[in-house]
Amino acid sequence: MSATAEITAAIIVIGDEILSGRTQDVNIHFLAKELTKLGIPLREVRVVPDVADEIVAAVNTLRQKFTYVFTTGGIGPTHDDITSASVAKAFGLEIHRHPDAVKLLEGHYAPGELTEARLKMTEVPVGATLIQNPISKAPGFKIGNVHVLAGVPKIAEAMFDAIRPTLQGGPEIHARTVSCSLGEGAIAARLSAIQDRFPDTSIGSYPYFTGSGGGSGTALVTRGTDLARVQAAAAEIHAMILDLGGQAENI
Amino acid sequence: MSATAEITAAIIVIGDEILSGRTQDVNIHFLAKELTKLGIPLREVRVVPDVADEIVAAVNTLRQKFTYVFTTGGIGPTHDDITSASVAKAFGLEIHRHPDAVKLLEGHYAPGELTEARLKMTEVPVGATLIQNPISKAPGFKIGNVHVLAGVPKIAEAMFDAIRPTLQGGPEIHARTVSCSLGEGAIAARLSAIQDRFPDTSIGSYPYFTGSGGGSGTALVTRGTDLARVQAAAAEIHAMILDLGGQAENI
């Protein structure tokens, strides 16, 4: 946790399939939205390969820097699933078969189906608590401030739903968006002046192109914990765009 | 570059809009696919906020660790676009208005439209070479092994197209996928044995769920630079699945 005790988060995506381009990650976007709603700003994401040393290094760097760390991926039964062992190594802990996890899988699989491979999914660092998985039963876990989630998006989402009530959020982060017909270059100088007058809000400027036959413009987003200030900054931006001869829409 | 001189890459996504959950990143997936095609394995991705110190730290860590670094985002004309200045700082360089970039924008904008804000988009570290932007003209740049691309996906893609011929790839990385009806737990032990027999290929196992009414199964991906070995590993996996009573399809 930072010196100011601001509540923050980081994500570690563990997966060769993201780095190889096989899979488009969607977990970062889901977690980013959910954490923002909880007033927990996401400050960093790392995508690392299925390599123990890389996972250990990322876990140890980020768990010391941020309030919460969430990992996705690598908790299945196959040889390339090394997240549990790597997170245990990062904490200097042994892994064991968590008795509650074994019970969960015993209840889920038919007799004789609970193979050694599947039992691997019950292995968590000693002292870890389980995160429920209502979809395919094999649980995630929490150790220290690190939450280990599945990589399959539906399961990652269900696991996050399970831990949401346990997360301590900061003040809600409000956002307002003004979409306008002007390009960034036309508004940059006056937008910067508005940002200077609203140092307690963060103003982002995002150009967009909707295709060769479509339009282009800029989305201007004000963010902050003080809703009145966020709204006031958005109102100033709206007025500025009209004053510059553009069209503006609050979205 | 690593001690073995393997050619590798990393990506730094610079953008509060990704961390806040406003925007689903698609540049990582695009670059991952393209780099893989070029035989340049992507080894790490970091998403960092629009904060100079964070950008400087990520650039300096990753440019020493990997052959190529690609950044996306933060090169527009507004106050939150701090990538050029931050990359210059990482290299201990000053920024200047690149004369070729100024000419490009002078040709693009009507007289009087080339504002100070737009001229900010001509600022690059001293010694940087420009990366062409056929869409909106304002260029990216390359300094050392760091390639600075736009955040807007169409522009990032066009800029990557421009630099593709300049990148030195390693041997092509081949991949074959066997999709099967079995769950990971049923195949894990024998899959691990195949991985042991093919240490020169990387075998990944990715469970999928296609919805409550749909099916589920596992995609098994073999990867490597020796096509014959990649195909042989895939053939063994295919045979193993049939032997286990499952259905398999090469996709």
Short mmCIF file of C-alpha atoms in Angstrom, two decimals:
data_model
loop_
_atom_site.label_atom_id
_atom_site.label_comp_id
_atom_site.label_asym_id
_atom_site.label_seq_id
_atom_site.Cartn_x
_atom_site.Cartn_y
_atom_site.Cartn_z
CA MET A 1 0.00 0.00 0.00
CA SER A 2 1.33 3.45 -0.86
CA ALA A 3 2.46 5.93 1.76
CA THR A 4 -0.82 7.83 1.41
CA ALA A 5 -2.75 4.59 1.98
CA GLU A 6 -4.64 5.12 -1.27
CA ILE A 7 -6.38 1.90 -2.23
CA THR A 8 -5.02 0.63 -5.55
CA ALA A 9 -4.88 -2.52 -7.66
CA ALA A 10 -2.77 -4.31 -10.25
CA ILE A 11 -3.51 -7.25 -12.54
CA ILE A 12 -1.14 -9.99 -13.67
CA VAL A 13 -2.36 -11.87 -16.74
CA ILE A 14 -0.55 -15.20 -16.89
CA GLY A 15 -0.75 -16.70 -20.31
CA ASP A 16 1.27 -17.60 -23.35
CA GLU A 17 -2.02 -17.57 -25.27
CA ILE A 18 -2.33 -13.80 -24.84
CA LEU A 19 1.32 -13.14 -25.74
CA SER A 20 1.18 -15.39 -28.83
CA GLY A 21 -1.87 -13.55 -30.17
CA ARG A 22 -4.03 -16.67 -30.00
CA THR A 23 -6.46 -15.09 -27.56
CA GLN A 24 -7.84 -11.57 -27.17
CA ASP A 25 -7.78 -10.86 -23.44
CA VAL A 26 -11.06 -9.61 -22.01
CA ASN A 27 -10.37 -10.09 -18.31
CA ILE A 28 -8.37 -6.86 -17.97
CA HIS A 29 -11.30 -4.83 -19.27
CA PHE A 30 -13.81 -6.62 -17.02
CA LEU A 31 -11.68 -6.22 -13.90
CA ALA A 32 -10.81 -2.60 -14.75
CA LYS A 33 -14.50 -1.68 -14.97
CA GLU A 34 -15.45 -3.55 -11.80
CA LEU A 35 -12.55 -2.17 -9.76
CA THR A 36 -13.32 1.36 -10.90
CA LYS A 37 -16.94 0.92 -9.75
CA LEU A 38 -15.62 -0.15 -6.34
CA GLY A 39 -13.41 2.94 -6.04
CA ILE A 40 -10.26 0.86 -6.44
CA PRO A 41 -8.14 2.45 -9.19
CA LEU A 42 -6.29 -0.06 -11.34
CA ARG A 43 -2.73 1.28 -11.63
CA GLU A 44 -0.81 -1.33 -13.58
CA VAL A 45 -1.25 -4.50 -15.62
CA ARG A 46 1.41 -6.99 -16.59
CA VAL A 47 1.01 -9.85 -19.03
CA VAL A 48 3.67 -12.49 -18.40
CA PRO A 49 4.37 -15.89 -19.96
CA ASP A 50 3.86 -19.32 -18.36
CA VAL A 51 7.35 -19.10 -16.83
CA ALA A 52 7.70 -19.46 -13.06
CA ASP A 53 10.45 -16.87 -12.57
CA GLU A 54 8.49 -14.26 -14.51
CA ILE A 55 5.34 -14.91 -12.50
CA VAL A 56 7.25 -14.81 -9.19
CA ALA A 57 8.93 -11.51 -10.12
CA ALA A 58 5.67 -9.87 -11.17
CA VAL A 59 3.80 -11.07 -8.06
CA ASN A 60 6.52 -9.88 -5.70
CA THR A 61 6.90 -6.48 -7.35
CA LEU A 62 3.21 -5.71 -7.58
CA ARG A 63 2.01 -7.10 -4.24
CA GLN A 64 4.38 -4.72 -2.48
CA LYS A 65 3.36 -1.74 -4.58
CA PHE A 66 -0.43 -2.03 -4.64
CA THR A 67 -3.24 -2.77 -2.19
CA TYR A 68 -4.70 -5.61 -4.26
CA VAL A 69 -3.25 -7.87 -6.92
CA PHE A 70 -5.41 -10.05 -9.16
CA THR A 71 -3.97 -12.78 -11.35
CA THR A 72 -5.82 -14.52 -14.16
CA GLY A 73 -4.93 -17.80 -15.82
CA GLY A 74 -2.87 -20.89 -15.21
CA ILE A 75 -4.86 -22.68 -12.49
CA GLY A 76 -6.09 -25.69 -14.47
CA PRO A 77 -4.91 -29.31 -14.30
CA THR A 78 -2.41 -29.37 -17.19
CA HIS A 79 1.38 -29.11 -17.25
CA ASP A 80 1.28 -25.46 -18.35
CA ASP A 81 -0.78 -24.44 -15.30
CA ILE A 82 1.89 -23.20 -12.91
CA THR A 83 0.24 -20.24 -11.22
CA SER A 84 -0.39 -21.85 -7.80
CA ALA A 85 3.16 -23.16 -7.50
CA SER A 86 4.59 -19.82 -8.70
CA VAL A 87 2.51 -17.70 -6.33
CA ALA A 88 3.51 -20.02 -3.45
CA LYS A 89 7.15 -19.55 -4.45
CA ALA A 90 6.71 -15.78 -4.51
CA PHE A 91 5.49 -15.92 -0.89
CA GLY A 92 8.11 -18.49 0.15
CA LEU A 93 5.36 -20.99 0.98
CA GLU A 94 4.78 -24.66 0.28
CA ILE A 95 1.69 -25.82 -1.59
CA HIS A 96 -0.77 -28.35 -0.23
CA ARG A 97 -4.03 -29.92 -1.31
CA HIS A 98 -6.62 -27.77 0.45
CA PRO A 99 -9.08 -30.16 2.14
CA ASP A 100 -12.11 -28.02 1.26
CA ALA A 101 -11.02 -27.95 -2.38
CA VAL A 102 -10.65 -31.72 -2.39
CA LYS A 103 -14.19 -32.02 -0.96
CA LEU A 104 -15.54 -29.69 -3.64
CA LEU A 105 -14.04 -31.78 -6.43
CA GLU A 106 -15.06 -35.07 -4.80
CA GLY A 107 -18.63 -33.81 -4.90
CA HIS A 108 -18.31 -32.66 -8.51
CA TYR A 109 -16.73 -35.65 -10.23
CA ALA A 110 -18.07 -39.18 -10.50
CA PRO A 111 -16.18 -41.84 -8.51
CA GLY A 112 -12.93 -42.64 -10.28
CA GLU A 113 -13.02 -39.40 -12.29
CA LEU A 114 -11.08 -37.36 -9.74
CA THR A 115 -7.72 -38.00 -11.35
CA GLU A 116 -4.33 -36.89 -10.03
CA ALA A 117 -4.41 -34.19 -12.69
CA ARG A 118 -7.71 -32.84 -11.40
CA LEU A 119 -6.46 -33.04 -7.82
CA LYS A 120 -3.72 -30.64 -8.92
CA MET A 121 -6.47 -28.02 -9.00
CA THR A 122 -6.83 -28.37 -5.22
CA GLU A 123 -3.23 -27.29 -4.64
CA VAL A 124 -2.83 -23.85 -3.13
CA PRO A 125 -0.16 -22.19 -0.97
CA VAL A 126 -0.37 -23.16 2.69
CA GLY A 127 -2.52 -20.56 4.43
CA ALA A 128 -4.45 -19.55 1.32
CA THR A 129 -8.22 -19.21 1.47
CA LEU A 130 -10.37 -20.50 -1.38
CA ILE A 131 -12.33 -18.41 -3.88
CA GLN A 132 -15.52 -20.16 -4.97
CA ASN A 133 -16.03 -21.18 -8.59
CA PRO A 134 -19.75 -21.81 -9.20
CA ILE A 135 -19.14 -22.82 -12.81
CA SER A 136 -16.60 -25.63 -12.81
CA LYS A 137 -15.98 -25.97 -9.05
CA ALA A 138 -12.15 -25.92 -9.05
CA PRO A 139 -11.53 -22.89 -6.85
CA GLY A 140 -9.25 -19.88 -7.04
CA PHE A 141 -7.53 -18.66 -3.90
CA LYS A 142 -6.35 -15.66 -1.94
CA ILE A 143 -3.00 -15.43 -0.22
CA GLY A 144 -1.95 -12.14 1.35
CA ASN A 145 -3.25 -9.41 -0.95
CA VAL A 146 -3.04 -11.60 -4.06
CA HIS A 147 -6.24 -13.01 -5.57
CA VAL A 148 -5.72 -15.87 -7.99
CA LEU A 149 -8.52 -16.20 -10.55
CA ALA A 150 -9.14 -18.47 -13.54
CA GLY A 151 -8.32 -17.38 -17.06
CA VAL A 152 -11.58 -18.47 -18.71
CA PRO A 153 -13.54 -15.19 -18.68
CA LYS A 154 -16.84 -16.61 -17.38
CA ILE A 155 -15.06 -18.25 -14.48
CA ALA A 156 -12.87 -15.22 -13.77
CA GLU A 157 -16.03 -13.10 -13.61
CA ALA A 158 -17.81 -15.54 -11.32
CA MET A 159 -14.79 -15.67 -9.01
CA PHE A 160 -14.60 -11.88 -8.91
CA ASP A 161 -18.31 -11.80 -8.01
CA ALA A 162 -17.47 -14.11 -5.11
CA ILE A 163 -14.74 -11.86 -3.72
CA ARG A 164 -16.32 -8.48 -4.51
CA PRO A 165 -17.91 -8.13 -1.03
CA THR A 166 -14.51 -8.73 0.60
CA LEU A 167 -12.78 -5.85 -1.20
CA GLN A 168 -12.39 -2.56 0.61
CA GLY A 169 -13.03 0.21 -1.90
CA GLY A 170 -12.12 3.86 -1.72
CA PRO A 171 -14.46 6.69 -2.60
CA GLU A 172 -16.42 6.04 -5.78
CA ILE A 173 -14.75 7.35 -8.92
CA HIS A 174 -17.24 9.31 -11.01
CA ALA A 175 -16.87 9.92 -14.73
CA ARG A 176 -18.64 12.11 -17.27
CA THR A 177 -18.03 12.00 -21.00
CA VAL A 178 -18.54 14.84 -23.48
CA SER A 179 -18.35 13.67 -27.08
CA CYS A 180 -17.59 16.36 -29.62
CA SER A 181 -17.16 16.84 -33.35
CA LEU A 182 -13.83 18.67 -33.04
CA GLY A 183 -10.38 17.18 -33.32
CA GLU A 184 -7.99 17.16 -30.40
CA GLY A 185 -5.78 19.83 -31.95
CA ALA A 186 -8.62 22.35 -31.99
CA ILE A 187 -9.40 21.99 -28.31
CA ALA A 188 -6.07 21.08 -26.71
CA ALA A 189 -5.04 24.52 -25.45
CA ARG A 190 -8.34 25.40 -23.79
CA LEU A 191 -8.79 21.84 -22.51
CA SER A 192 -5.43 22.09 -20.78
CA ALA A 193 -6.55 25.32 -19.11
CA ILE A 194 -9.68 23.55 -17.81
CA GLN A 195 -7.53 20.71 -16.47
CA ASP A 196 -5.43 23.33 -14.65
CA ARG A 197 -8.55 24.76 -13.01
CA PHE A 198 -9.71 21.25 -11.97
CA PRO A 199 -6.58 19.65 -10.53
CA ASP A 200 -8.80 17.37 -8.42
CA THR A 201 -10.23 15.77 -11.57
CA SER A 202 -8.45 13.87 -14.29
CA ILE A 203 -9.42 14.92 -17.81
CA GLY A 204 -8.71 12.48 -20.63
CA SER A 205 -8.98 13.17 -24.34
CA TYR A 206 -9.64 10.24 -26.71
CA PRO A 207 -9.89 10.76 -30.47
CA TYR A 208 -12.08 8.34 -32.39
CA PHE A 209 -12.64 7.39 -36.00
CA THR A 210 -15.79 5.54 -36.92
CA GLY A 211 -14.65 4.38 -40.35
CA SER A 212 -14.16 5.88 -43.79
CA GLY A 213 -17.85 6.67 -44.24
CA GLY A 214 -18.38 7.70 -40.64
CA GLY A 215 -17.33 10.63 -38.56
CA SER A 216 -14.49 11.40 -36.29
CA GLY A 217 -14.24 13.41 -33.15
CA THR A 218 -13.00 13.41 -29.62
CA ALA A 219 -14.40 11.97 -26.40
CA LEU A 220 -13.48 14.04 -23.36
CA VAL A 221 -13.74 12.25 -20.04
CA THR A 222 -13.65 13.89 -16.62
CA ARG A 223 -12.99 11.63 -13.64
CA GLY A 224 -12.73 12.11 -9.91
CA THR A 225 -14.22 11.30 -6.55
CA ASP A 226 -16.07 14.64 -6.15
CA LEU A 227 -19.14 14.29 -8.39
CA ALA A 228 -19.93 18.01 -8.36
CA ARG A 229 -16.42 18.86 -9.56
CA VAL A 230 -16.51 16.12 -12.21
CA GLN A 231 -19.82 17.51 -13.48
CA ALA A 232 -18.56 21.10 -13.35
CA ALA A 233 -15.46 20.23 -15.39
CA ALA A 234 -17.65 18.42 -17.95
CA ALA A 235 -19.94 21.47 -18.15
CA GLU A 236 -16.97 23.75 -18.82
CA ILE A 237 -15.76 21.40 -21.54
CA HIS A 238 -19.23 21.34 -23.10
CA ALA A 239 -19.39 25.15 -23.12
CA MET A 240 -15.87 25.40 -24.55
CA ILE A 241 -16.77 23.15 -27.49
CA LEU A 242 -19.86 25.17 -28.34
CA ASP A 243 -17.79 28.35 -28.05
CA LEU A 244 -15.29 26.90 -30.53
CA GLY A 245 -18.12 26.26 -33.01
CA GLY A 246 -18.27 22.49 -32.43
CA GLN A 247 -21.09 20.16 -31.54
CA ALA A 248 -21.08 18.49 -28.14
CA GLU A 249 -23.08 15.73 -26.57
CA ASN A 250 -22.99 14.43 -23.02
CA ILE A 251 -22.89 10.64 -23.17
CA MET B 1 18.70 -8.60 -26.01
CA SER B 2 19.07 -11.78 -24.01
CA ALA B 3 22.37 -13.58 -23.61
CA THR B 4 21.33 -16.11 -26.24
CA ALA B 5 20.56 -13.29 -28.66
CA GLU B 6 17.02 -14.60 -29.08
CA ILE B 7 14.89 -11.94 -30.71
CA THR B 8 12.08 -10.87 -28.38
CA ALA B 9 9.58 -8.08 -27.88
CA ALA B 10 7.61 -6.26 -25.20
CA ILE B 11 4.67 -3.85 -25.38
CA ILE B 12 3.93 -0.88 -23.15
CA VAL B 13 0.32 0.30 -23.34
CA ILE B 14 0.16 3.87 -22.07
CA GLY B 15 -3.33 4.85 -21.14
CA ASP B 16 -5.57 5.70 -18.25
CA GLU B 17 -8.48 4.76 -20.53
CA ILE B 18 -7.46 1.10 -20.47
CA LEU B 19 -6.86 1.06 -16.70
CA SER B 20 -10.16 2.80 -15.95
CA GLY B 21 -12.11 0.25 -17.97
CA ARG B 22 -13.35 2.87 -20.41
CA THR B 23 -11.66 1.17 -23.37
CA GLN B 24 -11.10 -2.47 -24.30
CA ASP B 25 -7.53 -2.64 -25.59
CA VAL B 26 -7.14 -4.31 -28.98
CA ASN B 27 -3.60 -3.20 -29.82
CA ILE B 28 -1.94 -5.91 -27.69
CA HIS B 29 -3.77 -8.63 -29.61
CA PHE B 30 -2.96 -7.09 -32.99
CA LEU B 31 0.74 -6.64 -32.20
CA ALA B 32 0.99 -10.10 -30.59
CA LYS B 33 -0.34 -11.73 -33.76
CA GLU B 34 1.84 -9.70 -36.09
CA LEU B 35 5.02 -10.20 -34.04
CA THR B 36 4.39 -13.95 -33.84
CA LYS B 37 4.08 -14.05 -37.64
CA LEU B 38 7.44 -12.31 -37.88
CA GLY B 39 9.10 -14.83 -35.57
CA ILE B 40 9.45 -12.25 -32.80
CA PRO B 41 8.00 -13.75 -29.61
CA LEU B 42 6.19 -11.24 -27.41
CA ARG B 43 7.45 -11.85 -23.88
CA GLU B 44 5.84 -9.19 -21.73
CA VAL B 45 3.19 -6.49 -21.77
CA ARG B 46 2.75 -3.68 -19.29
CA VAL B 47 -0.18 -1.30 -19.11
CA VAL B 48 0.82 1.87 -17.28
CA PRO B 49 -1.04 5.09 -16.48
CA ASP B 50 -0.44 8.53 -18.01
CA VAL B 51 2.24 9.22 -15.38
CA ALA B 52 5.75 10.15 -16.55
CA ASP B 53 7.68 8.24 -13.87
CA GLU B 54 5.73 5.05 -14.57
CA ILE B 55 6.33 5.33 -18.32
CA VAL B 56 10.05 6.06 -17.82
CA ALA B 57 10.46 3.06 -15.50
CA ALA B 58 8.65 0.67 -17.86
CA VAL B 59 10.60 1.89 -20.91
CA ASN B 60 13.96 1.60 -19.18
CA THR B 61 13.26 -1.85 -17.75
CA LEU B 62 11.89 -3.36 -20.92
CA ARG B 63 14.24 -1.81 -23.49
CA GLN B 64 17.17 -3.43 -21.69
CA LYS B 65 15.46 -6.80 -21.41
CA PHE B 66 14.00 -7.27 -24.90
CA THR B 67 15.10 -6.78 -28.52
CA TYR B 68 12.15 -4.57 -29.42
CA VAL B 69 9.77 -2.45 -27.38
CA PHE B 70 6.53 -1.06 -28.79
CA THR B 71 4.51 1.59 -27.01
CA THR B 72 0.93 2.54 -27.83
CA GLY B 73 -0.92 5.69 -26.83
CA GLY B 74 -0.24 9.17 -25.56
CA ILE B 75 1.17 10.88 -28.67
CA GLY B 76 -1.67 13.30 -29.44
CA PRO B 77 -1.82 17.06 -28.89
CA THR B 78 -3.58 17.22 -25.52
CA HIS B 79 -2.24 17.71 -21.99
CA ASP B 80 -2.58 14.00 -21.18
CA ASP B 81 -0.31 13.01 -24.09
CA ILE B 82 3.08 12.66 -22.40
CA THR B 83 4.63 9.69 -24.17
CA SER B 84 7.21 11.59 -26.26
CA ALA B 85 8.48 13.59 -23.31
CA SER B 86 8.56 10.48 -21.10
CA VAL B 87 10.41 8.32 -23.64
CA ALA B 88 12.94 11.15 -24.14
CA LYS B 89 13.41 11.28 -20.36
CA ALA B 90 13.94 7.51 -20.25
CA PHE B 91 16.78 7.90 -22.76
CA GLY B 92 18.17 11.05 -21.11
CA LEU B 93 17.45 13.05 -24.27
CA GLU B 94 15.88 16.42 -25.01
CA ILE B 95 12.84 16.67 -27.27
CA HIS B 96 12.71 18.83 -30.38
CA ARG B 97 10.25 19.57 -33.16
CA HIS B 98 11.36 17.22 -35.91
CA PRO B 99 11.57 19.29 -39.13
CA ASP B 100 10.11 16.49 -41.28
CA ALA B 101 7.19 16.14 -38.89
CA VAL B 102 6.57 19.89 -39.02
CA LYS B 103 6.55 19.71 -42.85
CA LEU B 104 4.09 16.80 -42.74
CA LEU B 105 1.66 18.73 -40.59
CA GLU B 106 2.12 21.96 -42.58
CA GLY B 107 1.03 20.00 -45.64
CA HIS B 108 -1.94 18.46 -43.83
CA TYR B 109 -3.53 21.44 -42.12
CA ALA B 110 -4.97 24.57 -43.72
CA PRO B 111 -3.03 27.78 -43.08
CA GLY B 112 -3.64 28.98 -39.55
CA GLU B 113 -4.87 25.55 -38.42
CA LEU B 114 -1.44 24.29 -37.35
CA THR B 115 -1.85 25.36 -33.74
CA GLU B 116 0.77 25.14 -31.01
CA ALA B 117 -1.15 22.12 -29.69
CA ARG B 118 -0.85 20.35 -33.04
CA LEU B 119 2.83 21.27 -33.29
CA LYS B 120 3.26 19.33 -30.04
CA MET B 121 2.72 16.22 -32.18
CA THR B 122 6.00 16.99 -34.01
CA GLU B 123 8.01 16.75 -30.80
CA VAL B 124 10.24 13.67 -30.56
CA PRO B 125 13.47 12.85 -28.73
CA VAL B 126 16.56 14.27 -30.46
CA GLY B 127 17.91 11.55 -32.75
CA ALA B 128 14.57 9.76 -33.18
CA THR B 129 13.44 8.72 -36.66
CA LEU B 130 9.81 9.16 -37.68
CA ILE B 131 7.24 6.41 -38.23
CA GLN B 132 4.78 7.34 -40.96
CA ASN B 133 1.08 7.75 -40.18
CA PRO B 134 -0.91 7.54 -43.42
CA ILE B 135 -4.20 8.17 -41.62
CA SER B 136 -3.86 11.40 -39.67
CA LYS B 137 -0.28 12.37 -40.60
CA ALA B 138 1.10 13.06 -37.08
CA PRO B 139 3.94 10.52 -36.97
CA GLY B 140 5.16 8.02 -34.43
CA PHE B 141 8.87 7.59 -33.87
CA LYS B 142 11.66 5.16 -33.15
CA ILE B 143 14.49 5.84 -30.72
CA GLY B 144 16.94 3.06 -29.94
CA ASN B 145 14.92 -0.16 -29.86
CA VAL B 146 11.72 1.60 -28.78
CA HIS B 147 8.94 2.14 -31.32
CA VAL B 148 6.34 4.70 -30.30
CA LEU B 149 2.94 4.12 -31.91
CA ALA B 150 -0.45 5.81 -31.63
CA GLY B 151 -3.19 4.44 -29.36
CA VAL B 152 -6.04 4.64 -31.88
CA PRO B 153 -6.07 1.07 -33.26
CA LYS B 154 -6.32 1.96 -36.97
CA ILE B 155 -3.37 4.31 -36.66
CA ALA B 156 -1.35 1.89 -34.52
CA GLU B 157 -1.89 -0.77 -37.19
CA ALA B 158 -0.91 1.55 -40.03
CA MET B 159 2.24 2.59 -38.16
CA PHE B 160 3.14 -1.04 -37.53
CA ASP B 161 2.68 -1.73 -41.24
CA ALA B 162 5.17 1.06 -41.90
CA ILE B 163 7.85 -0.40 -39.63
CA ARG B 164 7.24 -4.09 -40.33
CA PRO B 165 9.93 -4.30 -43.06
CA THR B 166 12.50 -2.81 -40.67
CA LEU B 167 12.03 -5.52 -38.01
CA GLN B 168 14.47 -8.41 -37.92
CA GLY B 169 12.50 -11.56 -37.16
CA GLY B 170 13.72 -14.89 -35.92
CA PRO B 171 12.65 -18.25 -37.32
CA GLU B 172 8.92 -18.43 -38.00
CA ILE B 173 6.89 -19.78 -35.09
CA HIS B 174 4.48 -22.47 -36.29
CA ALA B 175 1.33 -23.49 -34.44
CA ARG B 176 -1.19 -26.29 -34.79
CA THR B 177 -4.41 -26.57 -32.81
CA VAL B 178 -6.28 -29.74 -31.95
CA SER B 179 -9.75 -29.05 -30.55
CA CYS B 180 -11.27 -31.85 -28.52
CA SER B 181 -14.41 -32.73 -26.64
CA LEU B 182 -12.61 -33.81 -23.48
CA GLY B 183 -11.96 -31.70 -20.41
CA GLU B 184 -8.43 -30.82 -19.33
CA GLY B 185 -8.53 -33.18 -16.37
CA ALA B 186 -9.07 -36.21 -18.61
CA ILE B 187 -6.06 -35.51 -20.77
CA ALA B 188 -3.60 -33.76 -18.47
CA ALA B 189 -1.38 -36.73 -17.54
CA ARG B 190 -0.86 -38.02 -21.07
CA LEU B 191 -0.57 -34.50 -22.46
CA SER B 192 2.25 -33.82 -20.01
CA ALA B 193 4.03 -36.96 -21.24
CA ILE B 194 3.76 -35.69 -24.83
CA GLN B 195 5.17 -32.33 -23.75
CA ASP B 196 8.09 -34.20 -22.17
CA ARG B 197 8.77 -36.00 -25.46
CA PHE B 198 8.62 -32.68 -27.38
CA PRO B 199 10.74 -30.32 -25.30
CA ASP B 200 11.43 -28.27 -28.45
CA THR B 201 7.73 -27.41 -28.77
CA SER B 202 5.49 -25.56 -26.37
CA ILE B 203 2.14 -27.25 -25.76
CA GLY B 204 -0.67 -25.11 -24.37
CA SER B 205 -4.04 -26.33 -23.10
CA TYR B 206 -7.01 -23.95 -23.19
CA PRO B 207 -10.43 -24.99 -21.93
CA TYR B 208 -13.43 -23.35 -23.52
CA PHE B 209 -17.12 -23.01 -22.76
CA THR B 210 -19.47 -21.95 -25.51
CA GLY B 211 -22.44 -21.09 -23.34
CA SER B 212 -25.06 -22.92 -21.32
CA GLY B 213 -26.65 -24.48 -24.40
CA GLY B 214 -23.36 -25.07 -26.15
CA GLY B 215 -20.51 -27.42 -25.64
CA SER B 216 -17.25 -27.30 -23.83
CA GLY B 217 -13.89 -28.81 -24.52
CA THR B 218 -10.22 -28.06 -24.73
CA ALA B 219 -8.07 -26.52 -27.44
CA LEU B 220 -4.55 -27.94 -27.48
CA VAL B 221 -1.96 -25.81 -29.21
CA THR B 222 1.53 -26.93 -30.22
CA ARG B 223 4.05 -24.23 -31.07
CA GLY B 224 7.63 -24.13 -32.20
CA THR B 225 10.03 -23.20 -34.95
CA ASP B 226 10.39 -26.75 -36.35
CA LEU B 227 7.20 -27.33 -38.35
CA ALA B 228 7.66 -31.11 -38.59
CA ARG B 229 7.98 -31.40 -34.80
CA VAL B 230 4.99 -29.09 -34.23
CA GLN B 231 2.93 -31.27 -36.57
CA ALA B 232 4.19 -34.49 -34.99
CA ALA B 233 3.26 -33.28 -31.50
CA ALA B 234 -0.21 -32.31 -32.77
CA ALA B 235 -0.60 -35.75 -34.37
CA GLU B 236 0.28 -37.47 -31.08
CA ILE B 237 -2.23 -35.32 -29.26
CA HIS B 238 -4.90 -36.14 -31.84
CA ALA B 239 -4.23 -39.88 -31.48
CA MET B 240 -4.23 -39.63 -27.68
CA ILE B 241 -7.68 -38.02 -27.67
CA LEU B 242 -9.15 -40.70 -29.91
CA ASP B 243 -7.53 -43.33 -27.71
CA LEU B 244 -9.20 -41.76 -24.66
CA GLY B 245 -12.58 -42.03 -26.41
CA GLY B 246 -12.86 -38.34 -27.25
CA GLN B 247 -13.52 -36.48 -30.48
CA ALA B 248 -10.72 -34.43 -31.99
CA GLU B 249 -10.54 -31.92 -34.79
CA ASN B 250 -7.53 -30.19 -36.24
CA ILE B 251 -8.41 -26.52 -36.60
#
